[in-house]
Structure formats: structure tokens, C-alpha cells
Amino acid sequence: MKPNNKKDGIMQVFRSVTDASLSAVPTFLSIDINGNLIIESFRKLIEYNSKSIILNTGMKQVYIYGEKLCIKSFSRTQLQIDGKITKIEFTEV
């Protein structure tokens, strides 16, 4: 059956590649020109120290490495990190 509009087609593809028991949460990472990292829509802060921060996004874990890392702001939906970020890694959960 052909979808009626573009949105319906996108939703059908999305449903076909995701498990209904998992809830997909889109996570966004933004870096500003001063080196601040803003992470939106993550699930859980796993580890935090001045050299590494580990987050769970549901489907992936995000590893942030650097020097003098500091969480400037923290809420349920957003995290802002300051410091010298040297590496960001993603791994499947």
C-alpha cells in the first residue's frame, strides 16, 4: 500500500527499523565556537569527572574525554559541558 503523504511514509520506515518495545529518543550534540558542548535529550548521566563524562542515550553511550570538564548546567532534557574536549566516542548499548 502506498503511503498517502511523505510523513506517513517516513513513519512506516521508522516503525519498520525500530523495535516497538524500545523508545527512540533523538539526542542532539552541539558545539559552540567557545568549545562548549550542549547535549539535548539524553537518558542518563553514568559517570562524571574532570577528565571524562559518560552518557546513555538509550541506543548508544556517549563518551566525552578532555581536560577540566565541567557541567555548567544540567536538567532532565539538557546538559551543557565546558572544558577542553579532546575526543567524543559513541558505542552501541
PDB file of C-alpha atoms in Angstrom:
ATOM      1  CA  MET A   1       0.000   0.000   0.000  1.00  0.00           C
ATOM      2  CA  LYS A   2       1.366   3.401  -0.992  1.00  0.00           C
ATOM      3  CA  PRO A   3       1.523   6.000   1.796  1.00  0.00           C
ATOM      4  CA  ASN A   4      -0.796   8.999   1.460  1.00  0.00           C
ATOM      5  CA  ASN A   5       1.841  11.581   2.210  1.00  0.00           C
ATOM      6  CA  LYS A   6       5.528  11.976   2.944  1.00  0.00           C
ATOM      7  CA  LYS A   7       5.048  11.941   6.740  1.00  0.00           C
ATOM      8  CA  ASP A   8       3.179   8.611   6.635  1.00  0.00           C
ATOM      9  CA  GLY A   9       5.956   7.096   4.512  1.00  0.00           C
ATOM     10  CA  ILE A  10       8.658   8.258   6.903  1.00  0.00           C
ATOM     11  CA  MET A  11       6.742   6.882   9.891  1.00  0.00           C
ATOM     12  CA  GLN A  12       6.327   3.485   8.179  1.00  0.00           C
ATOM     13  CA  VAL A  13      10.061   3.277   7.540  1.00  0.00           C
ATOM     14  CA  PHE A  14      10.795   4.342  11.117  1.00  0.00           C
ATOM     15  CA  ARG A  15       8.469   1.681  12.544  1.00  0.00           C
ATOM     16  CA  SER A  16       9.991  -0.996  10.337  1.00  0.00           C
ATOM     17  CA  VAL A  17      13.553  -0.399  11.557  1.00  0.00           C
ATOM     18  CA  THR A  18      12.812   0.072  15.262  1.00  0.00           C
ATOM     19  CA  ASP A  19      11.573  -2.377  17.808  1.00  0.00           C
ATOM     20  CA  ALA A  20       8.195  -1.383  19.250  1.00  0.00           C
ATOM     21  CA  SER A  21       9.432  -2.220  22.753  1.00  0.00           C
ATOM     22  CA  LEU A  22      12.212   0.377  22.513  1.00  0.00           C
ATOM     23  CA  SER A  23      11.502   4.065  22.719  1.00  0.00           C
ATOM     24  CA  ALA A  24      13.726   6.074  20.410  1.00  0.00           C
ATOM     25  CA  VAL A  25      14.914   9.349  21.885  1.00  0.00           C
ATOM     26  CA  PRO A  26      16.733  11.601  19.445  1.00  0.00           C
ATOM     27  CA  THR A  27      19.854  13.012  21.074  1.00  0.00           C
ATOM     28  CA  PHE A  28      21.499  16.147  19.716  1.00  0.00           C
ATOM     29  CA  LEU A  29      25.067  17.301  20.330  1.00  0.00           C
ATOM     30  CA  SER A  30      26.025  20.908  19.585  1.00  0.00           C
ATOM     31  CA  ILE A  31      29.427  22.533  19.958  1.00  0.00           C
ATOM     32  CA  ASP A  32      29.681  26.316  20.029  1.00  0.00           C
ATOM     33  CA  ILE A  33      32.721  28.332  18.940  1.00  0.00           C
ATOM     34  CA  ASN A  34      33.951  28.579  22.546  1.00  0.00           C
ATOM     35  CA  GLY A  35      34.148  24.789  22.841  1.00  0.00           C
ATOM     36  CA  ASN A  36      31.032  24.316  24.987  1.00  0.00           C
ATOM     37  CA  LEU A  37      29.162  21.096  24.292  1.00  0.00           C
ATOM     38  CA  ILE A  38      25.365  21.040  24.607  1.00  0.00           C
ATOM     39  CA  ILE A  39      23.633  17.659  24.720  1.00  0.00           C
ATOM     40  CA  GLU A  40      19.852  17.501  24.389  1.00  0.00           C
ATOM     41  CA  SER A  41      17.530  14.571  25.134  1.00  0.00           C
ATOM     42  CA  PHE A  42      19.821  12.063  26.796  1.00  0.00           C
ATOM     43  CA  ARG A  43      18.623   9.342  29.143  1.00  0.00           C
ATOM     44  CA  LYS A  44      21.146   9.017  31.944  1.00  0.00           C
ATOM     45  CA  LEU A  45      24.395  10.517  33.204  1.00  0.00           C
ATOM     46  CA  ILE A  46      26.544   7.484  34.013  1.00  0.00           C
ATOM     47  CA  GLU A  47      29.885   8.980  35.009  1.00  0.00           C
ATOM     48  CA  TYR A  48      31.257  12.459  35.550  1.00  0.00           C
ATOM     49  CA  ASN A  49      34.729  13.682  36.464  1.00  0.00           C
ATOM     50  CA  SER A  50      37.143  16.339  35.210  1.00  0.00           C
ATOM     51  CA  LYS A  51      38.575  14.002  32.520  1.00  0.00           C
ATOM     52  CA  SER A  52      35.534  12.079  31.246  1.00  0.00           C
ATOM     53  CA  ILE A  53      31.753  12.177  31.064  1.00  0.00           C
ATOM     54  CA  ILE A  54      29.679   9.163  30.039  1.00  0.00           C
ATOM     55  CA  LEU A  55      26.019   9.420  28.995  1.00  0.00           C
ATOM     56  CA  ASN A  56      23.422   6.882  27.945  1.00  0.00           C
ATOM     57  CA  THR A  57      21.082   7.930  25.129  1.00  0.00           C
ATOM     58  CA  GLY A  58      19.050   4.727  25.033  1.00  0.00           C
ATOM     59  CA  MET A  59      20.611   3.156  21.951  1.00  0.00           C
ATOM     60  CA  LYS A  60      24.167   4.440  22.390  1.00  0.00           C
ATOM     61  CA  GLN A  61      26.615   5.517  25.029  1.00  0.00           C
ATOM     62  CA  VAL A  62      28.438   8.800  24.537  1.00  0.00           C
ATOM     63  CA  TYR A  63      31.956   9.121  25.938  1.00  0.00           C
ATOM     64  CA  ILE A  64      33.371  12.644  26.230  1.00  0.00           C
ATOM     65  CA  TYR A  65      37.055  12.969  27.080  1.00  0.00           C
ATOM     66  CA  GLY A  66      39.064  16.074  27.848  1.00  0.00           C
ATOM     67  CA  GLU A  67      40.645  18.245  30.479  1.00  0.00           C
ATOM     68  CA  LYS A  68      38.936  20.341  33.148  1.00  0.00           C
ATOM     69  CA  LEU A  69      35.494  19.123  32.052  1.00  0.00           C
ATOM     70  CA  CYS A  70      32.737  20.824  33.994  1.00  0.00           C
ATOM     71  CA  ILE A  71      28.965  20.545  33.780  1.00  0.00           C
ATOM     72  CA  LYS A  72      27.763  24.154  33.556  1.00  0.00           C
ATOM     73  CA  SER A  73      24.051  23.344  33.515  1.00  0.00           C
ATOM     74  CA  PHE A  74      22.024  20.180  33.970  1.00  0.00           C
ATOM     75  CA  SER A  75      18.326  19.452  33.555  1.00  0.00           C
ATOM     76  CA  ARG A  76      16.179  16.478  32.587  1.00  0.00           C
ATOM     77  CA  THR A  77      16.461  17.391  28.929  1.00  0.00           C
ATOM     78  CA  GLN A  78      19.753  19.244  28.520  1.00  0.00           C
ATOM     79  CA  LEU A  79      23.371  19.136  29.655  1.00  0.00           C
ATOM     80  CA  GLN A  80      25.970  21.826  28.986  1.00  0.00           C
ATOM     81  CA  ILE A  81      29.653  20.895  29.304  1.00  0.00           C
ATOM     82  CA  ASP A  82      32.580  23.298  29.480  1.00  0.00           C
ATOM     83  CA  GLY A  83      36.293  22.479  29.302  1.00  0.00           C
ATOM     84  CA  LYS A  84      38.833  21.314  26.750  1.00  0.00           C
ATOM     85  CA  ILE A  85      37.137  18.462  24.879  1.00  0.00           C
ATOM     86  CA  THR A  86      39.674  16.217  23.169  1.00  0.00           C
ATOM     87  CA  LYS A  87      37.543  13.293  21.984  1.00  0.00           C
ATOM     88  CA  ILE A  88      33.920  12.160  21.674  1.00  0.00           C
ATOM     89  CA  GLU A  89      33.074   8.471  21.112  1.00  0.00           C
ATOM     90  CA  PHE A  90      29.803   6.625  20.510  1.00  0.00           C
ATOM     91  CA  THR A  91      29.199   2.923  21.229  1.00  0.00           C
ATOM     92  CA  GLU A  92      26.154   0.701  20.835  1.00  0.00           C
ATOM     93  CA  VAL A  93      24.387  -0.304  24.056  1.00  0.00           C
TER      94      VAL A  93
END
